[in-house]
Tab-separated table of C-alpha atoms in Angstrom:
chain	number	residue	atom	x	y	z
F	7	UNK	CA	-142.647	-74.355	-79.154
F	8	UNK	CA	-143.442	-72.826	-82.358
F	9	UNK	CA	-146.167	-69.961	-82.896
F	10	UNK	CA	-146.908	-68.528	-86.119
F	11	UNK	CA	-149.115	-65.565	-87.118
F	12	UNK	CA	-150.456	-64.145	-90.839
F	13	UNK	CA	-150.891	-60.511	-91.345
F	14	UNK	CA	-152.200	-58.833	-94.747
F	15	UNK	CA	-151.375	-55.471	-95.358
F	16	UNK	CA	-152.572	-52.998	-97.880
F	17	UNK	CA	-151.931	-49.276	-98.165
F	18	UNK	CA	-152.739	-46.247	-100.158
F	19	UNK	CA	-156.063	-47.530	-101.738
F	20	UNK	CA	-157.334	-43.938	-102.782
F	21	UNK	CA	-160.997	-45.336	-102.184
F	22	UNK	CA	-160.373	-48.036	-105.446
F	23	UNK	CA	-162.431	-50.514	-103.834
F	24	UNK	CA	-163.811	-51.735	-107.103
F	25	UNK	CA	-161.838	-53.338	-109.745
F	26	UNK	CA	-161.877	-49.689	-112.091
F	27	UNK	CA	-159.959	-47.010	-112.443
F	28	UNK	CA	-162.485	-44.823	-113.373
F	29	UNK	CA	-161.277	-43.598	-116.588
F	30	UNK	CA	-163.308	-45.630	-118.363
F	31	UNK	CA	-165.951	-48.904	-117.036
F	32	UNK	CA	-163.189	-51.688	-118.230
F	33	UNK	CA	-163.355	-54.639	-115.478
F	34	UNK	CA	-159.687	-54.570	-114.417
F	35	UNK	CA	-157.375	-56.545	-111.750
F	36	UNK	CA	-157.600	-54.115	-108.931
F	37	UNK	CA	-159.483	-52.561	-106.017
F	38	UNK	CA	-159.678	-53.816	-102.694
F	39	UNK	CA	-162.832	-55.720	-103.217
F	40	UNK	CA	-160.673	-58.117	-105.132
F	41	UNK	CA	-157.881	-58.308	-102.788
F	42	UNK	CA	-160.014	-59.501	-99.477
F	43	UNK	CA	-161.142	-62.392	-100.855
F	44	UNK	CA	-157.966	-64.008	-100.168
F	45	UNK	CA	-157.547	-62.570	-96.719
F	46	UNK	CA	-157.735	-65.805	-94.287
F	47	UNK	CA	-158.756	-64.273	-91.362
F	48	UNK	CA	-158.445	-66.426	-88.190
F	49	UNK	CA	-157.689	-65.098	-84.048
F	50	UNK	CA	-154.012	-65.551	-85.260
F	51	UNK	CA	-154.004	-63.380	-88.052
F	52	UNK	CA	-153.919	-59.649	-88.101
F	53	UNK	CA	-155.349	-57.445	-91.098
F	54	UNK	CA	-153.555	-53.588	-91.463
F	55	UNK	CA	-154.182	-50.493	-93.990
F	56	UNK	CA	-151.365	-47.826	-94.058
F	57	UNK	CA	-153.892	-45.138	-94.956
F	58	UNK	CA	-154.505	-42.484	-97.403
F	59	UNK	CA	-158.160	-44.322	-98.249
F	60	UNK	CA	-160.464	-41.521	-98.107
F	61	UNK	CA	-159.056	-39.557	-101.169
F	62	UNK	CA	-158.110	-40.508	-104.816
F	63	UNK	CA	-160.853	-41.797	-106.609
F	64	UNK	CA	-164.415	-40.941	-108.204
F	65	UNK	CA	-166.100	-43.678	-105.675
F	66	UNK	CA	-164.207	-41.306	-103.013
F	67	UNK	CA	-164.783	-37.895	-104.530
F	68	UNK	CA	-168.266	-38.538	-105.095
F	69	UNK	CA	-169.170	-39.999	-101.693
F	70	UNK	CA	-167.725	-37.010	-100.299
F	71	UNK	CA	-169.613	-35.125	-101.637
F	72	UNK	CA	-172.744	-36.925	-101.032
F	73	UNK	CA	-172.327	-37.430	-97.293
F	74	UNK	CA	-175.528	-39.642	-97.400
F	75	UNK	CA	-173.666	-42.368	-99.456
F	76	UNK	CA	-171.656	-42.746	-95.869
F	77	UNK	CA	-168.407	-44.350	-96.854
F	78	UNK	CA	-167.972	-47.538	-98.497
F	79	UNK	CA	-164.340	-47.693	-97.623
F	80	UNK	CA	-165.498	-48.333	-93.719
F	81	UNK	CA	-167.992	-51.016	-95.345
F	82	UNK	CA	-165.666	-53.163	-96.962
F	83	UNK	CA	-162.910	-52.946	-94.205
F	84	UNK	CA	-165.068	-53.891	-91.639
F	85	UNK	CA	-166.500	-56.829	-93.974
F	86	UNK	CA	-162.635	-58.065	-94.504
F	87	UNK	CA	-162.073	-57.801	-90.520
F	88	UNK	CA	-159.399	-55.061	-90.384
F	89	UNK	CA	-157.953	-54.761	-87.284
F	90	UNK	CA	-155.823	-51.744	-87.342
F	91	UNK	CA	-155.052	-48.678	-89.630
F	92	UNK	CA	-153.497	-45.760	-89.663
F	93	UNK	CA	-153.922	-42.336	-91.149
F	94	UNK	CA	-151.965	-41.126	-94.552
F	95	UNK	CA	-151.743	-37.538	-95.312
F	96	UNK	CA	-154.514	-37.361	-97.887
F	97	UNK	CA	-156.894	-38.845	-95.523
F	98	UNK	CA	-157.300	-34.960	-93.696
F	99	UNK	CA	-157.686	-33.672	-97.421
F	100	UNK	CA	-160.986	-33.045	-95.868
F	101	UNK	CA	-160.909	-31.862	-92.908
F	102	UNK	CA	-160.758	-33.747	-89.453
F	103	UNK	CA	-164.710	-33.725	-88.746
F	104	UNK	CA	-165.015	-36.003	-92.134
F	105	UNK	CA	-161.979	-38.373	-90.856
F	106	UNK	CA	-163.628	-38.506	-86.952
F	107	UNK	CA	-166.827	-39.787	-88.810
F	108	UNK	CA	-165.021	-42.268	-91.068
F	109	UNK	CA	-163.136	-43.384	-88.029
F	110	UNK	CA	-166.411	-44.261	-86.247
F	111	UNK	CA	-167.449	-45.977	-88.809
F	112	UNK	CA	-164.430	-48.559	-88.120
F	113	UNK	CA	-164.276	-51.728	-86.271
F	114	UNK	CA	-160.329	-51.621	-86.264
F	115	UNK	CA	-158.539	-49.179	-84.360
F	116	UNK	CA	-156.875	-45.991	-85.349
F	117	UNK	CA	-153.125	-45.878	-84.640
F	118	UNK	CA	-151.270	-42.706	-85.258
F	119	UNK	CA	-148.604	-41.693	-82.657
F	120	UNK	CA	-147.784	-38.536	-83.973
F	121	UNK	CA	-150.768	-37.096	-84.049
F	122	UNK	CA	-152.104	-35.167	-81.040
F	123	UNK	CA	-154.921	-32.748	-79.741
F	124	UNK	CA	-154.040	-29.647	-80.211
F	125	UNK	CA	-155.715	-28.477	-76.786
F	126	UNK	CA	-154.530	-31.294	-74.506
F	127	UNK	CA	-151.297	-32.376	-76.202
F	128	UNK	CA	-152.236	-35.801	-75.912
F	129	UNK	CA	-152.235	-38.876	-78.216
F	130	UNK	CA	-155.130	-39.290	-80.102
F	131	UNK	CA	-154.397	-42.772	-81.509
F	132	UNK	CA	-151.384	-44.540	-79.544
F	133	UNK	CA	-149.445	-47.530	-79.989
F	134	UNK	CA	-151.060	-50.684	-78.389
F	135	UNK	CA	-150.817	-54.277	-77.559
F	136	UNK	CA	-152.811	-56.865	-79.314
F	137	UNK	CA	-152.887	-60.952	-77.942
F	138	UNK	CA	-153.173	-63.227	-80.661
F	139	UNK	CA	-154.831	-67.027	-79.937
F	140	UNK	CA	-151.912	-68.382	-79.629
F	141	UNK	CA	-150.630	-66.405	-76.990
F	142	UNK	CA	-148.286	-63.887	-79.291
F	143	UNK	CA	-148.203	-60.383	-77.975
F	144	UNK	CA	-147.714	-58.119	-81.100
F	145	UNK	CA	-146.602	-54.132	-80.151
F	146	UNK	CA	-148.369	-52.026	-83.094
F	147	UNK	CA	-147.547	-48.444	-83.621
F	148	UNK	CA	-148.413	-46.328	-86.356
F	149	UNK	CA	-147.063	-42.649	-87.682
F	150	UNK	CA	-147.439	-40.905	-90.751
F	151	UNK	CA	-144.990	-38.496	-92.806
F	152	UNK	CA	-144.770	-34.618	-91.002
F	153	UNK	CA	-145.294	-33.222	-94.642
F	154	UNK	CA	-149.058	-32.810	-93.776
F	155	UNK	CA	-147.970	-29.510	-92.026
F	156	UNK	CA	-146.398	-28.490	-95.409
F	157	UNK	CA	-149.359	-29.509	-97.777
F	158	UNK	CA	-152.631	-29.420	-95.941
F	159	UNK	CA	-155.174	-26.573	-95.652
F	160	UNK	CA	-154.432	-25.108	-91.780
F	161	UNK	CA	-158.380	-25.029	-91.475
F	162	UNK	CA	-158.342	-29.077	-92.298
F	163	UNK	CA	-155.943	-29.733	-89.318
F	164	UNK	CA	-156.862	-27.013	-86.812
F	165	UNK	CA	-157.771	-29.284	-84.284
F	166	UNK	CA	-154.606	-31.614	-84.405
F	167	UNK	CA	-150.811	-31.122	-84.324
F	168	UNK	CA	-148.503	-33.654	-86.278
F	169	UNK	CA	-145.099	-33.887	-84.771
F	170	UNK	CA	-142.443	-35.873	-85.868
F	171	UNK	CA	-142.909	-39.192	-86.733
F	172	UNK	CA	-139.147	-40.974	-86.129
F	173	UNK	CA	-139.308	-39.710	-82.482
F	174	UNK	CA	-142.662	-40.660	-81.744
F	175	UNK	CA	-142.136	-44.161	-83.105
F	176	UNK	CA	-138.659	-44.127	-80.923
F	177	UNK	CA	-140.691	-43.046	-77.708
F	178	UNK	CA	-143.167	-45.711	-78.803
F	179	UNK	CA	-141.087	-48.490	-79.288
F	180	UNK	CA	-139.060	-47.841	-75.960
F	181	UNK	CA	-142.297	-48.079	-74.150
F	182	UNK	CA	-143.386	-51.394	-75.982
F	183	UNK	CA	-140.258	-52.760	-74.765
F	184	UNK	CA	-141.411	-52.605	-70.927
F	185	UNK	CA	-143.506	-55.304	-71.993
F	186	UNK	CA	-142.952	-58.570	-73.019
F	187	UNK	CA	-143.538	-58.817	-76.485
F	188	UNK	CA	-143.193	-60.881	-79.365
F	189	UNK	CA	-143.412	-58.960	-82.345
F	190	UNK	CA	-142.838	-55.142	-82.612
F	191	UNK	CA	-144.614	-53.510	-85.860
F	192	UNK	CA	-144.337	-49.649	-86.872
F	193	UNK	CA	-147.051	-49.258	-89.728
F	194	UNK	CA	-145.696	-45.851	-91.065
F	195	UNK	CA	-147.392	-43.998	-93.826
F	196	UNK	CA	-144.097	-42.830	-95.787
F	197	UNK	CA	-141.442	-44.476	-97.639
F	198	UNK	CA	-137.798	-44.377	-97.815
F	199	UNK	CA	-135.049	-41.738	-98.713
F	200	UNK	CA	-132.582	-43.789	-99.465
F	201	UNK	CA	-132.744	-46.882	-102.188
F	202	UNK	CA	-133.496	-49.863	-100.189
F	203	UNK	CA	-131.188	-52.312	-101.966
F	204	UNK	CA	-128.040	-49.992	-102.504
F	205	UNK	CA	-128.835	-47.204	-100.185
F	206	UNK	CA	-128.260	-44.453	-102.317
F	207	UNK	CA	-129.559	-40.871	-101.051
F	208	UNK	CA	-132.658	-40.239	-102.683
F	209	UNK	CA	-134.314	-37.532	-100.995
F	210	UNK	CA	-132.810	-34.991	-98.833
F	211	UNK	CA	-136.540	-33.942	-96.563
F	212	UNK	CA	-137.839	-35.563	-94.132
F	213	UNK	CA	-141.100	-36.610	-96.260
F	214	UNK	CA	-139.867	-39.719	-95.714
F	215	UNK	CA	-137.759	-41.445	-93.403
F	216	UNK	CA	-138.166	-45.125	-93.555
F	217	UNK	CA	-134.600	-45.945	-94.024
F	218	UNK	CA	-133.556	-44.010	-91.264
F	219	UNK	CA	-136.065	-45.620	-88.890
F	220	UNK	CA	-134.641	-49.159	-89.715
F	221	UNK	CA	-131.129	-47.876	-89.500
F	222	UNK	CA	-131.471	-46.164	-85.765
F	223	UNK	CA	-134.258	-48.312	-84.622
F	224	UNK	CA	-134.524	-52.415	-84.230
F	225	UNK	CA	-138.999	-52.969	-84.926
F	226	UNK	CA	-139.168	-56.188	-86.546
F	227	UNK	CA	-141.396	-55.115	-88.692
F	228	UNK	CA	-141.915	-51.856	-90.933
F	229	UNK	CA	-145.189	-51.045	-93.097
F	230	UNK	CA	-144.935	-48.533	-95.293
F	231	UNK	CA	-146.674	-46.843	-97.903
F	232	UNK	CA	-146.873	-43.098	-99.275
F	233	UNK	CA	-143.733	-43.918	-102.103
F	234	UNK	CA	-146.535	-46.056	-103.989
F	235	UNK	CA	-143.803	-48.138	-104.897
F	236	UNK	CA	-143.875	-51.783	-104.552
F	237	UNK	CA	-141.257	-53.079	-102.169
F	238	UNK	CA	-141.425	-56.876	-102.001
F	239	UNK	CA	-140.334	-58.186	-98.421
F	240	UNK	CA	-136.678	-57.976	-97.702
F	241	UNK	CA	-134.260	-57.456	-94.633
F	242	UNK	CA	-133.333	-53.376	-93.945
F	243	UNK	CA	-130.672	-53.325	-90.988
F	244	UNK	CA	-132.324	-56.116	-89.202
F	245	UNK	CA	-136.107	-54.790	-89.743
F	246	UNK	CA	-138.338	-56.685	-92.397
F	247	UNK	CA	-139.706	-53.802	-94.446
F	248	UNK	CA	-142.777	-54.251	-97.331
F	249	UNK	CA	-144.913	-51.728	-99.239
F	250	UNK	CA	-147.639	-52.697	-101.501
F	251	UNK	CA	-148.435	-50.289	-104.345
F	252	UNK	CA	-151.288	-47.990	-104.413
F	253	UNK	CA	-155.092	-48.026	-105.350
F	254	UNK	CA	-155.650	-51.801	-104.343
F	255	UNK	CA	-153.308	-53.561	-106.954
F	256	UNK	CA	-151.434	-55.574	-104.673
F	257	UNK	CA	-150.976	-56.222	-101.170
F	258	UNK	CA	-148.388	-57.913	-99.028
F	259	UNK	CA	-149.219	-61.487	-97.370
F	260	UNK	CA	-146.762	-61.807	-94.257
F	261	UNK	CA	-145.955	-64.523	-92.104
F	262	UNK	CA	-144.317	-64.795	-88.997
F	263	UNK	CA	-143.124	-67.468	-87.001
F	264	UNK	CA	-141.691	-67.242	-83.375
F	265	UNK	CA	-139.132	-70.740	-82.573
F	266	UNK	CA	-137.402	-71.098	-79.747
F	267	UNK	CA	-137.121	-67.309	-79.176
F	268	UNK	CA	-136.031	-66.495	-82.765
F	269	UNK	CA	-138.336	-64.587	-85.350
F	270	UNK	CA	-138.931	-65.267	-88.898
F	271	UNK	CA	-140.560	-63.185	-91.029
F	272	UNK	CA	-141.597	-63.801	-95.033
F	273	UNK	CA	-144.160	-62.202	-97.325
F	274	UNK	CA	-145.535	-62.555	-100.965
F	275	UNK	CA	-147.332	-59.736	-102.945
F	276	UNK	CA	-150.710	-61.151	-102.807
F	277	UNK	CA	-152.435	-60.204	-106.073
F	278	UNK	CA	-156.316	-59.539	-107.023
F	279	UNK	CA	-158.377	-62.340	-107.115
F	280	UNK	CA	-160.288	-62.692	-110.522
F	281	UNK	CA	-163.380	-61.888	-108.426
F	282	UNK	CA	-164.890	-59.619	-106.038
F	283	UNK	CA	-165.865	-60.234	-102.636
F	284	UNK	CA	-169.319	-61.174	-103.533
F	285	UNK	CA	-171.296	-59.663	-100.807
F	286	UNK	CA	-170.006	-56.530	-100.392
F	287	UNK	CA	-169.859	-56.004	-104.503
F	288	UNK	CA	-173.366	-56.465	-104.243
F	289	UNK	CA	-174.274	-54.119	-101.257
F	290	UNK	CA	-171.896	-51.121	-102.745
F	291	UNK	CA	-173.407	-51.827	-106.127
F	292	UNK	CA	-175.969	-48.897	-105.903
F	293	UNK	CA	-173.556	-46.238	-104.929
F	294	UNK	CA	-171.343	-47.709	-107.639
F	295	UNK	CA	-173.829	-46.880	-110.262
F	296	UNK	CA	-174.437	-43.521	-108.885
F	297	UNK	CA	-170.691	-43.045	-109.213
F	298	UNK	CA	-170.849	-44.564	-113.016
F	299	UNK	CA	-173.930	-42.387	-113.557
F	300	UNK	CA	-172.681	-39.178	-112.269
F	301	UNK	CA	-169.432	-39.865	-114.218
F	302	UNK	CA	-171.013	-40.388	-117.613
F	303	UNK	CA	-172.921	-36.768	-117.211
F	304	UNK	CA	-172.057	-34.003	-120.008
F	305	UNK	CA	-171.243	-30.846	-119.107
F	306	UNK	CA	-170.060	-29.134	-121.878
F	307	UNK	CA	-168.587	-29.137	-125.319
F	308	UNK	CA	-164.899	-28.086	-126.842
F	309	UNK	CA	-164.300	-27.024	-130.258
F	310	UNK	CA	-161.698	-30.064	-129.952
F	311	UNK	CA	-160.237	-33.009	-128.267
F	312	UNK	CA	-158.104	-32.236	-125.480
F	313	UNK	CA	-156.265	-35.298	-125.005
F	314	UNK	CA	-153.228	-35.917	-123.581
F	315	UNK	CA	-150.000	-37.387	-125.075
F	316	UNK	CA	-147.509	-39.537	-123.385
F	317	UNK	CA	-146.050	-37.436	-120.590
F	318	UNK	CA	-142.729	-36.737	-121.905
F	319	UNK	CA	-144.056	-35.473	-125.108
F	320	UNK	CA	-146.501	-33.361	-122.994
F	321	UNK	CA	-144.055	-31.840	-121.153
F	322	UNK	CA	-141.429	-31.321	-123.996
F	323	UNK	CA	-144.225	-29.414	-126.432
F	324	UNK	CA	-147.501	-29.026	-124.929
F	325	UNK	CA	-151.051	-30.283	-124.619
F	326	UNK	CA	-154.494	-28.755	-125.480
F	327	UNK	CA	-155.496	-30.215	-121.937
F	328	UNK	CA	-152.775	-28.087	-120.327
F	329	UNK	CA	-154.024	-25.327	-122.686
F	330	UNK	CA	-157.170	-25.513	-121.142
F	331	UNK	CA	-156.662	-25.928	-117.477
F	332	UNK	CA	-154.517	-22.525	-118.047
F	333	UNK	CA	-157.493	-20.935	-119.134
F	334	UNK	CA	-159.664	-21.791	-116.187
F	335	UNK	CA	-156.994	-21.174	-113.622
F	336	UNK	CA	-156.170	-17.438	-115.716
F	337	UNK	CA	-159.742	-17.194	-115.732
F	338	UNK	CA	-160.671	-17.860	-112.308
F	339	UNK	CA	-157.531	-15.722	-110.098
F	340	UNK	CA	-157.087	-13.199	-113.145
F	341	UNK	CA	-153.769	-12.935	-112.822
F	342	UNK	CA	-150.997	-12.443	-114.915
F	343	UNK	CA	-149.502	-16.269	-114.947
F	344	UNK	CA	-150.560	-19.181	-113.595
F	345	UNK	CA	-148.974	-22.633	-113.457
F	346	UNK	CA	-150.620	-26.318	-114.405
F	347	UNK	CA	-149.575	-29.260	-113.162
F	348	UNK	CA	-150.938	-32.581	-114.343
F	349	UNK	CA	-151.578	-36.149	-112.339
F	350	UNK	CA	-149.315	-39.249	-113.141
F	351	UNK	CA	-152.693	-40.313	-114.794
F	352	UNK	CA	-154.381	-37.438	-116.519
F	353	UNK	CA	-155.906	-38.915	-119.962
F	354	UNK	CA	-157.099	-35.286	-120.830
F	355	UNK	CA	-161.204	-34.178	-122.103
F	356	UNK	CA	-162.961	-35.464	-125.088
F	357	UNK	CA	-164.868	-32.956	-127.130
F	358	UNK	CA	-167.809	-33.566	-125.610
F	359	UNK	CA	-166.647	-33.331	-121.797
F	360	UNK	CA	-168.136	-35.447	-119.718
F	361	UNK	CA	-167.639	-35.425	-115.294
F	362	UNK	CA	-165.392	-38.599	-115.886
F	363	UNK	CA	-162.590	-36.419	-118.296
F	364	UNK	CA	-162.430	-33.929	-115.357
F	365	UNK	CA	-162.287	-36.496	-112.429
F	366	UNK	CA	-159.791	-38.706	-114.210
F	367	UNK	CA	-157.888	-35.308	-115.557
F	368	UNK	CA	-157.822	-33.874	-111.872
F	369	UNK	CA	-158.025	-36.151	-109.486
F	370	UNK	CA	-156.652	-33.595	-106.845
F	371	UNK	CA	-158.761	-31.928	-103.918
F	372	UNK	CA	-156.474	-28.621	-104.938
F	373	UNK	CA	-157.865	-25.076	-104.330
F	374	UNK	CA	-156.167	-22.379	-106.845
F	375	UNK	CA	-154.133	-20.078	-104.684
F	376	UNK	CA	-152.853	-16.791	-105.813
F	377	UNK	CA	-149.052	-15.247	-104.722
F	378	UNK	CA	-147.096	-12.165	-105.719
F	379	UNK	CA	-143.615	-13.394	-106.965
F	380	UNK	CA	-140.859	-11.630	-108.449
F	381	UNK	CA	-139.061	-12.063	-111.610
F	382	UNK	CA	-136.255	-13.605	-109.484
F	383	UNK	CA	-138.261	-15.891	-107.800
F	384	UNK	CA	-139.767	-16.842	-111.325
F	385	UNK	CA	-136.804	-17.445	-112.863
F	386	UNK	CA	-136.230	-19.718	-110.277
F	387	UNK	CA	-139.157	-21.944	-110.133
F	388	UNK	CA	-138.396	-22.096	-113.998
F	389	UNK	CA	-135.100	-23.630	-113.330
F	390	UNK	CA	-136.302	-26.072	-110.592
F	391	UNK	CA	-138.865	-27.549	-113.187
F	392	UNK	CA	-135.922	-28.001	-115.839
F	393	UNK	CA	-134.399	-30.938	-113.382
F	394	UNK	CA	-137.415	-33.061	-115.006
F	395	UNK	CA	-135.539	-33.665	-117.905
F	396	UNK	CA	-131.855	-35.126	-118.308
F	397	UNK	CA	-129.667	-35.995	-121.771
F	398	UNK	CA	-128.562	-39.253	-122.396
F	399	UNK	CA	-125.250	-39.959	-124.456
F	400	UNK	CA	-126.031	-39.065	-127.750
F	401	UNK	CA	-127.907	-35.706	-126.200
F	402	UNK	CA	-131.554	-37.042	-126.628
F	403	UNK	CA	-134.070	-35.867	-123.944
F	404	UNK	CA	-135.207	-38.336	-121.446
F	405	UNK	CA	-136.994	-37.878	-117.858
F	406	UNK	CA	-134.572	-37.769	-115.093
F	407	UNK	CA	-134.858	-40.830	-112.873
F	408	UNK	CA	-135.687	-38.948	-109.763
F	409	UNK	CA	-139.004	-38.070	-111.393
F	410	UNK	CA	-139.263	-42.048	-111.974
F	411	UNK	CA	-138.039	-43.257	-108.774
F	412	UNK	CA	-138.390	-44.251	-106.297
F	413	UNK	CA	-142.033	-43.196	-106.531
F	414	UNK	CA	-143.289	-41.299	-110.072
F	415	UNK	CA	-143.767	-37.988	-109.711
F	416	UNK	CA	-144.617	-36.458	-113.509
F	417	UNK	CA	-147.139	-34.144	-111.136
F	418	UNK	CA	-143.544	-32.226	-109.938
F	419	UNK	CA	-143.502	-30.808	-113.310
F	420	UNK	CA	-145.276	-27.759	-114.264
F	421	UNK	CA	-146.233	-25.601	-117.221
F	422	UNK	CA	-145.925	-22.237	-116.932
F	423	UNK	CA	-148.755	-20.476	-118.395
F	424	UNK	CA	-148.572	-16.330	-119.328
F	425	UNK	CA	-145.074	-15.878	-120.148
F	426	UNK	CA	-142.757	-17.413	-122.753
F	427	UNK	CA	-139.386	-18.773	-121.917
F	428	UNK	CA	-136.591	-20.959	-123.139
F	429	UNK	CA	-134.938	-24.059	-121.542
F	430	UNK	CA	-131.070	-25.002	-122.391
F	431	UNK	CA	-130.624	-28.372	-121.733
F	432	UNK	CA	-126.761	-27.784	-122.493
F	433	UNK	CA	-126.053	-26.220	-119.703
F	434	UNK	CA	-125.729	-27.193	-116.353
F	435	UNK	CA	-128.375	-27.824	-113.309
F	436	UNK	CA	-129.454	-24.240	-112.142
F	437	UNK	CA	-128.209	-22.458	-115.745
F	438	UNK	CA	-130.274	-23.470	-118.170
F	439	UNK	CA	-133.149	-20.501	-118.294
F	440	UNK	CA	-131.805	-19.104	-121.606
F	441	UNK	CA	-135.058	-16.118	-121.595
F	442	UNK	CA	-137.965	-15.607	-120.269
F	443	UNK	CA	-140.567	-12.677	-121.322
F	444	UNK	CA	-143.687	-11.213	-120.266
F	445	UNK	CA	-145.272	-9.630	-123.389
F	446	UNK	CA	-142.846	-9.952	-125.401
F	447	UNK	CA	-140.667	-7.759	-123.082
F	448	UNK	CA	-137.676	-9.509	-120.670
F	449	UNK	CA	-138.556	-10.287	-117.307
F	450	UNK	CA	-136.319	-8.542	-114.566
F	451	UNK	CA	-135.551	-9.431	-111.226
F	452	UNK	CA	-137.172	-6.945	-109.827
F	453	UNK	CA	-140.460	-7.219	-111.568
F	454	UNK	CA	-143.401	-8.544	-109.870
F	455	UNK	CA	-146.422	-10.624	-111.135
F	456	UNK	CA	-148.765	-12.251	-109.961
F	457	UNK	CA	-148.913	-16.286	-110.245
F	458	UNK	CA	-151.732	-18.751	-109.653
F	459	UNK	CA	-151.062	-22.014	-108.853
F	460	UNK	CA	-152.241	-25.004	-106.805
F	461	UNK	CA	-152.552	-25.109	-102.783
F	462	UNK	CA	-150.021	-27.910	-102.798
F	463	UNK	CA	-147.149	-25.915	-104.990
F	464	UNK	CA	-148.124	-22.696	-103.462
F	465	UNK	CA	-146.846	-24.907	-99.847
F	466	UNK	CA	-143.524	-25.715	-101.755
F	467	UNK	CA	-144.802	-29.530	-102.540
F	468	UNK	CA	-142.816	-31.010	-104.923
F	469	UNK	CA	-139.197	-29.053	-103.788
F	470	UNK	CA	-140.296	-25.783	-105.042
F	471	UNK	CA	-139.483	-24.148	-101.501
F	472	UNK	CA	-139.627	-20.358	-103.547
F	473	UNK	CA	-142.984	-19.829	-103.795
F	474	UNK	CA	-143.161	-20.075	-99.551
F	475	UNK	CA	-141.333	-16.800	-99.821
F	476	UNK	CA	-144.341	-15.280	-102.107
F	477	UNK	CA	-147.017	-13.230	-100.797
F	478	UNK	CA	-150.540	-14.697	-100.526
F	479	UNK	CA	-152.971	-12.037	-103.082
F	480	UNK	CA	-155.972	-14.730	-103.238
F	481	UNK	CA	-156.402	-17.664	-100.742
F	482	UNK	CA	-158.914	-19.144	-103.648
F	483	UNK	CA	-162.513	-20.719	-102.052
F	484	UNK	CA	-162.969	-23.434	-104.841
F	485	UNK	CA	-161.112	-26.302	-105.784
F	486	UNK	CA	-159.587	-26.497	-108.912
F	487	UNK	CA	-162.173	-29.639	-110.275
F	488	UNK	CA	-164.929	-27.267	-109.661
F	489	UNK	CA	-163.245	-24.217	-111.146
F	490	UNK	CA	-163.056	-26.674	-114.847
F	491	UNK	CA	-166.497	-27.968	-114.466
F	492	UNK	CA	-167.976	-24.063	-114.542
F	493	UNK	CA	-165.427	-23.314	-116.871
F	494	UNK	CA	-166.877	-25.682	-119.253
F	495	UNK	CA	-170.520	-25.141	-118.333
F	496	UNK	CA	-169.695	-21.311	-118.925
F	497	UNK	CA	-170.536	-21.511	-122.649
F	498	UNK	CA	-172.114	-23.603	-125.585
F	499	UNK	CA	-168.774	-24.097	-127.250
F	500	UNK	CA	-165.751	-23.666	-125.017
F	501	UNK	CA	-162.329	-23.113	-127.580
F	502	UNK	CA	-159.654	-24.315	-126.173
F	503	UNK	CA	-156.994	-22.074	-126.489
F	504	UNK	CA	-153.005	-21.735	-127.617
F	505	UNK	CA	-151.007	-19.797	-124.613
F	506	UNK	CA	-148.829	-21.988	-124.318
F	507	UNK	CA	-144.952	-20.405	-125.241
F	508	UNK	CA	-141.582	-22.210	-124.693
F	509	UNK	CA	-139.429	-23.894	-125.803
F	510	UNK	CA	-136.856	-26.660	-124.530
F	511	UNK	CA	-133.587	-27.433	-126.650
F	512	UNK	CA	-130.687	-29.915	-126.404
F	513	UNK	CA	-128.255	-29.006	-129.192
F	514	UNK	CA	-125.460	-29.144	-127.552
F	515	UNK	CA	-121.817	-28.645	-129.505
């Protein structure tokens, strides 16, 4: 007897429902509304999402700020017939009350084994079994990276506990095996700590443990995300794995066949269709039009454009967009030094600044925090930052591969505004800081400074664990996006400053 089922899997959509990146108004081959027309839903098909749906796009930001608009994300998932969702780390960025309201609107069941109720210690979204029309019994569990505990503001997760995802998945799998299941699925909002082809170690943290799950557990299918890395279907230590790209650029279409007790799993990378799903597109068009109008609102003027160059050029020489955000953060925090981090895509600000410029350039929900840092600690973080660069055989400067694979992480390179420093890439890692001065005077290890930065970086995000040892001076009450808007609106014409003072050298003998 042969039994067959299909699975459509998306992850890290980040609120990109419409075929636009919101940096402009061009129609693009992306967005969930262009993916779902190809989902052939029947009683032997599951549609699953791997989390990070509520944050990341202008639409998501607008709807969070205008609750009367509801959750267009839920509308699309319901129309498409999603069966299960797990949660991503960004799904709690607006607090659990907002998350719960979203989940209430979903027809899909939430599965996230390692999220517990803080008071009762009980699982909020436990594993489940789905029996298909053809009789196949599917055990399915969801887990999310426990690095939420590192990154997220305490008040946003005060009523829940995020436990070890590996242990949660392991226990769930043991419980599943007590039933006669045809297929076991783990939906993991996390990626791989090793290269899935070579096994090469990519990360020593526990942010991503997909390789460990495949190596030590025996799920039939592992659906991953978080890294925004396209991984086409393949077998890893006996488990079939996939990972779609972010922002609904594609999806995984998986076929599972069981014949004479043996499973065969195959998949393709599904591409967005030419046209979005018409009925849902029309239904949500009014809110999308409001988003586009909101993005085109002028909020002020600059004395010159502050547009971004390509990533290596910005990292080497600075940029007006960094200068402007640095000025915003220094004024808001009144700190001596500020740390500016740009997104992977940060186009910058036109001379007539619109909300589109701001949202496209700083798409995060980060708050600005001020810490007390010593000279020695400041040297440590600047040294760590220098890891972004690598030299080739001709001593040409390139971006280190660790920032490009397995996940593109330009946002882990920082600009330090308020100090002057020099990095000598001819020296070995950890000894590249050639000079560091504050107001013309060399920085001593025992000196103390105030430094403002995003709450993500202050939490140690990006491997900057030094900040975790720095006392908090001001926790900050506003998001950096809000501070940027207020700053640009504060004057008839904002002068883009020139405060970045650093040099990256590679004149090796």
